XYZ file of C-alpha atoms in Angstrom:
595
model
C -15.644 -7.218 2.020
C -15.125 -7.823 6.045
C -17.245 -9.982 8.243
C -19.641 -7.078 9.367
C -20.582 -6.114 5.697
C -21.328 -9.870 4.842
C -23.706 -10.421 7.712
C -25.148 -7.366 8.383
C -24.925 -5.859 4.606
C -26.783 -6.647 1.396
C -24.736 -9.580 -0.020
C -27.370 -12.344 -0.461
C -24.528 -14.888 -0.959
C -23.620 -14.652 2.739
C -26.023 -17.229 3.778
C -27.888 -14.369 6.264
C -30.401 -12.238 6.229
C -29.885 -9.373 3.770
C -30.489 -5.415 4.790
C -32.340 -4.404 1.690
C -35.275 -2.682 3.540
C -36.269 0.815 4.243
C -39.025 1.465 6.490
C -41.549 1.896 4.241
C -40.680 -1.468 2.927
C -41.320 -2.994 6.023
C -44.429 -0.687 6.376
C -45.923 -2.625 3.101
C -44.650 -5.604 4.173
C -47.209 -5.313 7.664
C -49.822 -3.587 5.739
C -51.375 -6.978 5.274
C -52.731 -6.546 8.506
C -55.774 -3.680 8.228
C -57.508 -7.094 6.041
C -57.228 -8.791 9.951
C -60.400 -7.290 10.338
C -62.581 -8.972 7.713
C -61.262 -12.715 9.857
C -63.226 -12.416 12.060
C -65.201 -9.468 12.441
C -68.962 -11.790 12.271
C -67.634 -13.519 15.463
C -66.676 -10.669 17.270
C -70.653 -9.210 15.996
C -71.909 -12.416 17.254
C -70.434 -12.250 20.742
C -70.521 -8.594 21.705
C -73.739 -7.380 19.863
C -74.642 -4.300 19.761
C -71.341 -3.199 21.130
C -68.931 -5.118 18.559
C -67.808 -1.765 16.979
C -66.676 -0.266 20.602
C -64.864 -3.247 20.905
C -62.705 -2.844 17.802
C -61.996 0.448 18.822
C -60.827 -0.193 22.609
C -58.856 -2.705 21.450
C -57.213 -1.143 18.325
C -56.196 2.036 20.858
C -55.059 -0.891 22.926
C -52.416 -2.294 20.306
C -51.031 1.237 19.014
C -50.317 2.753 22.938
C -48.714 -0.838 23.346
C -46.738 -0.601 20.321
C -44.483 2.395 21.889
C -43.209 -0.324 24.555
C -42.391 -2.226 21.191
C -40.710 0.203 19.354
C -38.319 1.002 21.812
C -37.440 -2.486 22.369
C -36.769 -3.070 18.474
C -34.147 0.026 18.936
C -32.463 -1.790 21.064
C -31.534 -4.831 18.905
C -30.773 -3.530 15.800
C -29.288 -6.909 14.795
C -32.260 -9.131 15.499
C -35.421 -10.233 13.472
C -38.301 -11.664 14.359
C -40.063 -8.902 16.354
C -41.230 -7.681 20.022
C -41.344 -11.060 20.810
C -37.125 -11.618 20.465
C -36.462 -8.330 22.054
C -38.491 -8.320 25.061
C -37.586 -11.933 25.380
C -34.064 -11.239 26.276
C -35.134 -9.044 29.027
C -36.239 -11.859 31.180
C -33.432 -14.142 30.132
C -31.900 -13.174 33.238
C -34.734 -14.518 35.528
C -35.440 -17.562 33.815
C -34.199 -19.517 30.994
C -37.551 -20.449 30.204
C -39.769 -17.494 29.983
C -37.477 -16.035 27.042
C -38.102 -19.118 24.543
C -41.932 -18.965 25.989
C -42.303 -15.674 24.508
C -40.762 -16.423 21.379
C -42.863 -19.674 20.471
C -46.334 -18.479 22.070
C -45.757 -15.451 19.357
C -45.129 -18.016 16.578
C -47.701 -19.788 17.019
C -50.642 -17.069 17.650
C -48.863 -15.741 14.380
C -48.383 -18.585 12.063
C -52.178 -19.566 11.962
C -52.717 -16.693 9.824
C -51.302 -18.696 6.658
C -53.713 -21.397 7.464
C -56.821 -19.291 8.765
C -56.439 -16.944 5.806
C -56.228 -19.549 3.075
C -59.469 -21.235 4.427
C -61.439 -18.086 3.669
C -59.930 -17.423 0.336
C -60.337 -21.305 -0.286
C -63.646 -20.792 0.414
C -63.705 -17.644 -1.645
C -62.590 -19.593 -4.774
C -64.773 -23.066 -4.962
C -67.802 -20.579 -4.175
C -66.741 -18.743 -7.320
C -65.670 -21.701 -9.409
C -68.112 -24.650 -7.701
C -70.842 -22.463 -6.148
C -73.871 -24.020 -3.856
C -77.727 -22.881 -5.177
C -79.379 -21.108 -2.881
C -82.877 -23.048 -1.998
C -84.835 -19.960 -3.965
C -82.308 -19.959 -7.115
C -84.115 -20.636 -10.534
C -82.557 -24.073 -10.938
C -83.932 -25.483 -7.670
C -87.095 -24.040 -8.141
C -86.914 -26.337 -11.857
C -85.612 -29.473 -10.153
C -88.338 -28.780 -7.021
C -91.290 -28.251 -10.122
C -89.983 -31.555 -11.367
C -89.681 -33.875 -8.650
C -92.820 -32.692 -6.987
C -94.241 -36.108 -7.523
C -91.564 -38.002 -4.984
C -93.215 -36.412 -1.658
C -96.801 -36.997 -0.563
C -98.457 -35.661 1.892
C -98.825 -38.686 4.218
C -94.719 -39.525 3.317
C -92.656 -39.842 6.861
C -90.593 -36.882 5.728
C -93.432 -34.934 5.524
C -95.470 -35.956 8.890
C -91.856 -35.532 11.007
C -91.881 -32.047 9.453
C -95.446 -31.111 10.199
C -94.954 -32.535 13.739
C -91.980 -30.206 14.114
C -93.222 -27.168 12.778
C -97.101 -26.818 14.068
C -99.351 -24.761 11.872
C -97.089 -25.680 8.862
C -99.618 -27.014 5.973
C -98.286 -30.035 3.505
C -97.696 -28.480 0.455
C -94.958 -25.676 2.374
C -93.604 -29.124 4.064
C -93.318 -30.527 0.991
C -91.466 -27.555 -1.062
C -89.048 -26.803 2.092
C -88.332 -30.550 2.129
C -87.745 -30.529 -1.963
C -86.012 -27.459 -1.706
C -83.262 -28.761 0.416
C -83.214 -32.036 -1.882
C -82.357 -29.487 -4.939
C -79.608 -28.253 -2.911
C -78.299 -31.163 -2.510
C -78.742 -32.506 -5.730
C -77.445 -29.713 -7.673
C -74.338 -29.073 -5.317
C -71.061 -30.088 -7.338
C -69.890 -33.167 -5.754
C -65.701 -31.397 -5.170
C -67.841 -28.910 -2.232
C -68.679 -32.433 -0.672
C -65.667 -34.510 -1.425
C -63.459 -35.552 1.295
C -60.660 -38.105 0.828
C -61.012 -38.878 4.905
C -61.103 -37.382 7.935
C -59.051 -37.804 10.879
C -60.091 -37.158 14.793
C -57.859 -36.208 17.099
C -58.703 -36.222 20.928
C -59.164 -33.416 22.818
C -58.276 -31.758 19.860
C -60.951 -32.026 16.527
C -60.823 -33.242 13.157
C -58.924 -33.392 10.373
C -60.879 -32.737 7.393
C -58.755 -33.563 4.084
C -61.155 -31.863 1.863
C -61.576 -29.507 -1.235
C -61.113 -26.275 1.390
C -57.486 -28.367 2.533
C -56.598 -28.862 -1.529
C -57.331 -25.330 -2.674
C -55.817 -24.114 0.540
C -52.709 -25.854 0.398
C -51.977 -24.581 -3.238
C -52.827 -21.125 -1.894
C -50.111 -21.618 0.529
C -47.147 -22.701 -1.537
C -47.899 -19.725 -4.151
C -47.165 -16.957 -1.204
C -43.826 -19.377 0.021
C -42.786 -19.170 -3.611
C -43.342 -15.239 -3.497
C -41.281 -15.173 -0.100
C -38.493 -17.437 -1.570
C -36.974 -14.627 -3.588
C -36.573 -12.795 -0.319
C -37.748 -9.989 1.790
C -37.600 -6.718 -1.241
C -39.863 -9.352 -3.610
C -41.945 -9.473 -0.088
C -42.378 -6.130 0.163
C -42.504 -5.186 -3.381
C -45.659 -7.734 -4.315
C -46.902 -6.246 -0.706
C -46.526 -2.715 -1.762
C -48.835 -3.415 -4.960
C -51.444 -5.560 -3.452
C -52.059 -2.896 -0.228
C -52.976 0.085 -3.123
C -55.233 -2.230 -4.935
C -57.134 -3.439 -1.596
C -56.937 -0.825 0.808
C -58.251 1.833 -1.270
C -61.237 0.022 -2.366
C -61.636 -0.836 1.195
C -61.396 2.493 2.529
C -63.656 3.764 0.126
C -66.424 1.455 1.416
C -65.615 2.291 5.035
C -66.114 6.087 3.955
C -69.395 6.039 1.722
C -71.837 4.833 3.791
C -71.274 7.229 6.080
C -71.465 10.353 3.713
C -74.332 8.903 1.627
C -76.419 8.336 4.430
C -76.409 4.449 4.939
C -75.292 4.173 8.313
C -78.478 3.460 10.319
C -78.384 5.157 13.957
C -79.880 2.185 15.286
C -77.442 0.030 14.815
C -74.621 1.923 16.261
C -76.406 3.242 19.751
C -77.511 1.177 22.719
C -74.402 -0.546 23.343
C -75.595 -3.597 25.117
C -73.844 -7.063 25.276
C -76.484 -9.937 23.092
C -78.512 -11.840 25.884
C -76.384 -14.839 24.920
C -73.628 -15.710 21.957
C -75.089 -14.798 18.307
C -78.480 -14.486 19.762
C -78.902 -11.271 18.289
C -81.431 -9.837 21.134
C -79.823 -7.325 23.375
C -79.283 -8.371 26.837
C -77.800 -6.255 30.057
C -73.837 -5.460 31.434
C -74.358 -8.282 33.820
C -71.306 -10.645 34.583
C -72.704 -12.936 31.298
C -73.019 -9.580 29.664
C -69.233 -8.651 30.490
C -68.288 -11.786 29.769
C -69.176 -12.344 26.330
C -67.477 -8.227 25.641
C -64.253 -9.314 27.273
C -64.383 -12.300 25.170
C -65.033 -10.300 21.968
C -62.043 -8.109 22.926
C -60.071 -11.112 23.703
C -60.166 -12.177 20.148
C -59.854 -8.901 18.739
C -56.346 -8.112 20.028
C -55.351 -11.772 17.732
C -56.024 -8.659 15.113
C -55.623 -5.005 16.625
C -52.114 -5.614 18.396
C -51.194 -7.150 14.829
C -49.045 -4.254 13.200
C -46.543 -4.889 15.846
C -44.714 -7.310 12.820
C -43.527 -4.553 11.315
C -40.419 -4.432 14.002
C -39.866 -8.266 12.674
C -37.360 -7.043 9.908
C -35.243 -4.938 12.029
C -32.268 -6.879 10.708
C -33.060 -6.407 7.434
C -33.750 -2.749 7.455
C -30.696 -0.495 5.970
C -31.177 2.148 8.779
C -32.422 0.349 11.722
C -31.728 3.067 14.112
C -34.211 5.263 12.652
C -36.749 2.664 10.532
C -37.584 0.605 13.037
C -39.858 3.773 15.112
C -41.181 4.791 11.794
C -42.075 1.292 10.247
C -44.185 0.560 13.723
C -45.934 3.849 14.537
C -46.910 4.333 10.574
C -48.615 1.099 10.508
C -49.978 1.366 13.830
C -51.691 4.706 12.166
C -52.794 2.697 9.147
C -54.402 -0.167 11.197
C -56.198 2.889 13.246
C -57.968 3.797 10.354
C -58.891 0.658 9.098
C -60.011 -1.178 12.810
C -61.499 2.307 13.602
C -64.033 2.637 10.461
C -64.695 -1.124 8.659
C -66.298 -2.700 11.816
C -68.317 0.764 12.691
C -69.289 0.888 8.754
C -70.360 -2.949 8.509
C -72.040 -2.672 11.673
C -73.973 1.133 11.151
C -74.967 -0.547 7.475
C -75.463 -4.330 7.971
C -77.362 -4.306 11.507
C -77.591 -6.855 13.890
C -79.319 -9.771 11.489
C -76.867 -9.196 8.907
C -73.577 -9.206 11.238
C -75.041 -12.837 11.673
C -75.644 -13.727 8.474
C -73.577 -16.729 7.947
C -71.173 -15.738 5.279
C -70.135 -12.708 6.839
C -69.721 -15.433 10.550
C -67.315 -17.820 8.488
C -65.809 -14.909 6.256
C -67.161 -16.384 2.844
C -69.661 -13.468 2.541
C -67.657 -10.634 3.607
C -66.650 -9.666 -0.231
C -70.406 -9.798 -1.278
C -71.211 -7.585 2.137
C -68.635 -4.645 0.584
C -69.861 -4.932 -2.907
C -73.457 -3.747 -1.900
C -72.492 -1.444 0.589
C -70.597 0.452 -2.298
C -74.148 0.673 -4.157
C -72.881 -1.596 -6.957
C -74.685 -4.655 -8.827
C -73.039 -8.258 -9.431
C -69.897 -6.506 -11.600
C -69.206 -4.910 -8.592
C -69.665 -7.446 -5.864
C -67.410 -9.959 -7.743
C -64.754 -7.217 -8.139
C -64.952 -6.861 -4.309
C -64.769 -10.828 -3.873
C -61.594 -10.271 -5.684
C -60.224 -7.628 -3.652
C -60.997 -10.187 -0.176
C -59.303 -12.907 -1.912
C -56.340 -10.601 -2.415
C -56.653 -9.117 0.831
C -56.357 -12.738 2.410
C -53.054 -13.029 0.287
C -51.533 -9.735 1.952
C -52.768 -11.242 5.563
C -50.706 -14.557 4.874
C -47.751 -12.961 3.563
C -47.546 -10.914 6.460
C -47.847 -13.573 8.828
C -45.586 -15.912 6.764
C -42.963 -13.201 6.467
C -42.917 -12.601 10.224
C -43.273 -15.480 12.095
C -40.713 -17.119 10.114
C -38.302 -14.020 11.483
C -39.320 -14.859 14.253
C -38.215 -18.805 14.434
C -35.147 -17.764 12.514
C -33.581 -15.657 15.239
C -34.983 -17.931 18.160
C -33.182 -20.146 16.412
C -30.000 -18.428 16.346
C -30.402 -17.020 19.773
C -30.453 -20.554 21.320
C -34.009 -21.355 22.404
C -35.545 -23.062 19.001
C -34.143 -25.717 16.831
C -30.786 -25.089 15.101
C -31.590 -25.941 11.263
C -34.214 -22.797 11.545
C -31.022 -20.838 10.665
C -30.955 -22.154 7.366
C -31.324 -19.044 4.700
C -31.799 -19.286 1.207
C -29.406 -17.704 -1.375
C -32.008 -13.990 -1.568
C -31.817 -14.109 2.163
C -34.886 -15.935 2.770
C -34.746 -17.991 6.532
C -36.298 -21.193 4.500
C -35.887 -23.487 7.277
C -38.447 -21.650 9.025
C -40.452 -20.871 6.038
C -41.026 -24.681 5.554
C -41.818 -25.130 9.388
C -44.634 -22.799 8.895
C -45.964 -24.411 6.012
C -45.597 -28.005 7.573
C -47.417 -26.521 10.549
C -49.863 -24.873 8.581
C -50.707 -28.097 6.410
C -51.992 -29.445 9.934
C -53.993 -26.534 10.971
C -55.881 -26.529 7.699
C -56.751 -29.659 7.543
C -58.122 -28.957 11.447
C -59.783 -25.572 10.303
C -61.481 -26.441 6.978
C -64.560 -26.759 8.786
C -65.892 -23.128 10.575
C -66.012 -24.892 14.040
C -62.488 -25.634 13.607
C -61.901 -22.445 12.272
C -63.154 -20.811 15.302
C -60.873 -23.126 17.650
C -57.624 -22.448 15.828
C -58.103 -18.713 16.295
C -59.416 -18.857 20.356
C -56.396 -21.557 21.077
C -53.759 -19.515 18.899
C -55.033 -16.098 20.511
C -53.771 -17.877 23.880
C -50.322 -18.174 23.242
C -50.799 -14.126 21.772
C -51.725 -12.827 25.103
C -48.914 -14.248 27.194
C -46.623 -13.033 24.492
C -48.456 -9.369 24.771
C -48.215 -9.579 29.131
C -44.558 -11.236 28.900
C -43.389 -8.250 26.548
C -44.973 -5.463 27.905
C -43.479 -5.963 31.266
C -39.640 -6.744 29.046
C -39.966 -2.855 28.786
C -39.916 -1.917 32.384
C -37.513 -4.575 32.942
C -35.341 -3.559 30.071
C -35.427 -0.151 31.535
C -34.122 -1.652 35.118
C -31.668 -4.021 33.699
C -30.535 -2.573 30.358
C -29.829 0.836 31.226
C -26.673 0.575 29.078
C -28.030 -0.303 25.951
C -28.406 2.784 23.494
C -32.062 3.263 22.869
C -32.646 5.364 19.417
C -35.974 5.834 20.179
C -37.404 5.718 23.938
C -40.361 6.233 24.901
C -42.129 8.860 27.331
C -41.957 6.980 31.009
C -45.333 7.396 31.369
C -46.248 4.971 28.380
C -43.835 2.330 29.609
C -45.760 2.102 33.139
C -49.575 2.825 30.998
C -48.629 -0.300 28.892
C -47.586 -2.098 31.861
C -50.742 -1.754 33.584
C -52.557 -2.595 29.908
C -50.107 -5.787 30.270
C -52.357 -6.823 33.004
C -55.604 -6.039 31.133
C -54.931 -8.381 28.692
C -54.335 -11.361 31.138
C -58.151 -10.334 32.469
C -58.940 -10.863 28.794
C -57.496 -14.220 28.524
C -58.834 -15.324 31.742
C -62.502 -13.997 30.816
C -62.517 -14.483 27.005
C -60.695 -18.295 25.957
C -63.789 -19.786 26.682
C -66.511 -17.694 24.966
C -65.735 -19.527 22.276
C -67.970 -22.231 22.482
C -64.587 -24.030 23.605
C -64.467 -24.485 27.357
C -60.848 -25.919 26.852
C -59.304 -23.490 24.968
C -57.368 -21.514 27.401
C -56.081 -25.005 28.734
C -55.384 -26.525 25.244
C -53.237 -23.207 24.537
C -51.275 -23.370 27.622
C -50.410 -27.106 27.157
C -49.227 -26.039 23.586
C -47.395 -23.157 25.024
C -45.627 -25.987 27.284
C -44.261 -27.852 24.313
C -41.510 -25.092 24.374
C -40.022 -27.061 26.917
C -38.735 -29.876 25.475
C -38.049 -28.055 22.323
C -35.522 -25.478 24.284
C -34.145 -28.353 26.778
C -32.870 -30.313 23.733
C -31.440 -26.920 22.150
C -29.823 -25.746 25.367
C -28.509 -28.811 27.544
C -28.206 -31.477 24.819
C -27.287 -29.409 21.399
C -25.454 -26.274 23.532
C -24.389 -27.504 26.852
C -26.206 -25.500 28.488
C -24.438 -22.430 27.181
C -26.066 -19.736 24.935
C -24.742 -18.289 21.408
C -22.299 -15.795 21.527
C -23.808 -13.160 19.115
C -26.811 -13.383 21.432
C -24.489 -12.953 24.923
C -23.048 -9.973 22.951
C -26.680 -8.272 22.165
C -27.027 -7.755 25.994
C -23.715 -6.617 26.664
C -22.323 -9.358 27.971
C -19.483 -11.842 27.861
C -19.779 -15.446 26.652
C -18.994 -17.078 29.744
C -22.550 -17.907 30.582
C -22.662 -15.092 33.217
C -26.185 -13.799 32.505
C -25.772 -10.415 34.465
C -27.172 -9.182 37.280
C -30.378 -9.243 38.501
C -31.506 -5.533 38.810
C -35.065 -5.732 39.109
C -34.896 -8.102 42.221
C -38.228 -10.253 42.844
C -40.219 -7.683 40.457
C -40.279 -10.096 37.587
C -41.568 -12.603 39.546
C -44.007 -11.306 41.127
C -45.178 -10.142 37.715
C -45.831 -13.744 37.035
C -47.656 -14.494 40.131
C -50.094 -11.582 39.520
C -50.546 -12.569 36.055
C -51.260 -16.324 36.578
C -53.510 -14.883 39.438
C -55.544 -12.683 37.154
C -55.944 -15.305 34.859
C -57.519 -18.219 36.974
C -59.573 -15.263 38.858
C -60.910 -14.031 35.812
C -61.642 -18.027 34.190
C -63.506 -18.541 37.321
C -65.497 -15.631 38.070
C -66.629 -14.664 34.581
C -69.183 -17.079 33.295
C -71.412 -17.328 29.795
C -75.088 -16.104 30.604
C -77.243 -18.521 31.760
């Protein structure tokens, strides 16, 4: 067997990453994407209103126009993992050493949250179905209120603070509202309240080492385990989990709207809310704008998602051919699903319920799909099943691609060296375990839903300057790259559309960081995105002298004699940058909340 066969064959003894996908393979493997939608689809309700489901769909035709600039650039690199974010990164190696490992880690870590973001819900998901809460009008509170009735008089301080608070409110009602929340509290199992301690961190949050953390954590070593055996097992337990979910799921999107359930209401007057979740309508002033751009801002963190499926390009068998059909396929898929759940939810649910709480933090979302199928409680906790499931395919995806995606940073020169490391099945382990050590830390920070909420705006930071940086690699690549063979390209016309879209999405990241009832977050995720710099000045100048890989001199066609190539594209790239940075501070200063 020669060299070439060992690294770039199927032998999983060759301590590399095995070609043992097709691309429907690595179709299943980023169909855990469509469930993107359910993360965070309350928020989006919550800040855009009436026009939530117009936001899904600019921003899903966003992602699959983009994700032509993206194929293209996975044709080129048929020898690389780890997705857009590797390829495009190369093309502005030439301009700066930085801006190629910037790319790279701002897409790892607006990827990698996923593990932790998703196994919050399902954690959630699982104590409520195990350890759930009464509801305040549940039989057994209304027993425990009937019996403790005696333990709140009408001249008690509880009682007279309450009256004072709520005018026109008469004792007895005091005194049952007061009870009622006592029952709750009383008959809450104590794990949905334990906490072995908390830690805050400035500037930052807390770190709640709770139930949500325990469960969550467990959830998280099951999918590594999954992902240990390598990238077929991936795909295969992928492939099975996608029929089971996303035909129930598409089923849902689809009945309401032939049995009548949609109300027209809800779906016409597209007006921004008068202020976030306050569920009145309000006017496309700059607040009003604000709070859409905001809503789109955090959609893309979903929408532009698919784009993983170009992560296994090294591990497809025919990469000059898969890697096209793998990304436009599941750009299709995600169409269909970003396209019809929110409009569905949204035409069925109504303002009020988009706010309802469980369907804000994600924990009522499987409860929301049994009833809109028309079932009773058999039905709603198949459906609870099918989200808890669904959250499984979103994690695997993310774990399967960002760790591609620190694996061949890491073998291109910008990211630690032991991120190499890859398991006998072909399984880059080193990075696996990096994402999960990462992801123990943004659990414990998310297991609350305000620190659930910050984890996805500062995370959604790093994947907008990975979405401008890469858009513009294709033009460059174009200028600079001529030579490479391209087995798909794109029509001309899309490379300078998704160039201008490139821009767009800066304006979104300028506008929408800060909707989030986080006023730091776009300056917390460029600090993070900053951390590269250390990171890639020990790899380069300490660890490499200052001289990259070979294999990754060789990808660009050129020697190893740290010669980077010429310059083609002039001051273009930097000007880029200017206009970027410009568009961003312009956009965080002139776009403001209402009121």
């Amino acid at each position: 067997m020669t060299a070439e066969t060992m690294v770039m064959g199927t032998d999983k003894s060759s301590g590399e990453l095995v070609r043992a996908l097709n691309w429907k393979g690595a179709f299943w493997v980023a169909a855990g994407v469509p469930p993107l939608v359910l993360f965070s689809i309350g928020g989006i309700a919550g800040v855009a209103g009436q026009a939530a489901f117009v936001v899904w769909i600019i921003s899903m035709t966003m992602g699959f126009v983009q994700s032509f600039t993206y194929a293209e650039l996975a044709g080129m690199f048929g020898n690389k993992a780890g997705g857009a974010s590797i390829y495009g990164a190369t093309a502005w190696l030439r301009y700066s050493k930085l801006i190629a490992p910037l790319s790279v880690w701002c897409n790892w870590f607006a990827w990698s949250p996923v593990l932790s973001l998703g196994c919050v819900i399902a954690a959630g998901y699982i104590l409520n179905a195990l350890y759930p809460i009464p509801a305040a009008e549940s039989q057994m509170v209304l027993d425990w209120v009937a019996a403790n009735l005696a333990t709140l008089t009408p001249d008690d301080p509880r009682v007279v603070e309450f009256l004072a608070a709520n005018a026109g409110t008469t004792a007895d009602t005091a005194i049952a509202a007061l009870l009622a929340g006592d029952g709750v509290a009383a008959l809450t199992p104590a794990i949905r309240t334990w906490e072995a301690f908390s830690i805050p961190v400035p500037g930052l949050g807390t770190l709640h080492f709770n139930a949500i953390f325990v469960v969550g954590a467990i959830l998280m070593l099951i999918i590594f385990a999954i992902q240990h055996r390598g990238i077929a097992s991936t795909a295969t337990a992928q492939k099975w989990l996608a029929i089971i979910v996303l035909v129930p799921l598409l089923l849902v999107g689809l009945v309401p709207i032939f049995n009548g359930s949609i109300e027209s209401a809800n779906v016409t007057g597209i007006l921004p809310p008068t202020a976030a979740y306050s569920g009145v309508d309000g006017a496309w002033d700059i607040g009003g704008w604000t709070l859409f751009l905001g809503a789109l801002y955090i959609a893309a963190w979903s929408t532009y998602g698919f784009e993983t499926a170009v992560c296994y390009t090294r591990e497809l068998k025919n990469p000059k051919t898969d890697t096209f059909k793998a990304i436009f396929f599941s750009g299709l898929l995600c169409c269909v699903f970003f396209f019809l759940i929110p409009f569905t939810f949204q035409g069925v649910l109504g303002k009020e319920g988009m706010l309802a709480p469980g369907i804000v933090d994600g924990t009522g979302i499987g409860e929301a799909l049994g009833n809109m199928a028309g079932g009773g409680p058999v039905v709603t906790q198949i459906f609870v099943i099918l989200m808890i499931l669904g959250l499984f395919m979103a994690i695997m995806t993310a774990m399967a691609g960002s760790s591609r995606t620190l694996y061949q940073g890491s073998r291109d020169g910008w990211l630690p060296k032991y991120l190499t490391h890859v398991n006998r099945n072909g399984a880059p382990t080193g990075a696996m375990w990096t994402d999960f050590g990462f992801n123990l830390f943004l659990l414990a920070l998310a297991s609350d839903i305000s620190g659930y909420f910050y984890v996805l705006a500062i995370s959604n930071v790093g994947y907008i300057l990975f979405n401008f940086l890469n858009l513009n690699a294709g033009w460059i690549h174009r200028i600079d790259s001529a030579h490479i063979e391209r087995p798909w390209k794109a029509p001309t016309v899309l490379i300078g559309i998704n160039t201008a879209l490139a821009f767009v999405n800066a304006l979104f990241l300028g506008a929408g960081a800060k909707v989030w009832g986080y006023s730091s977050a776009l300056w917390v995720g460029l600090i993070f995105a900053a951390l590269i710099i250390p990171v890639f000045y020990y790899r380069h100048y300490i660890q490499d002298g200052g001289r990259f890989p070979k294999e990754a001199m060789e990808d660009l066609g050129l020697k190893d004699d740290g010669y980077l190539g010429e310059r083609k594209a002039g001051f273009l790239p930097y000007l880029t940058l200017l206009a970027g940075a410009a568009i961003v501070l312009w956009a965080n200063w002139f776009f403001v909340l209402p009121g």
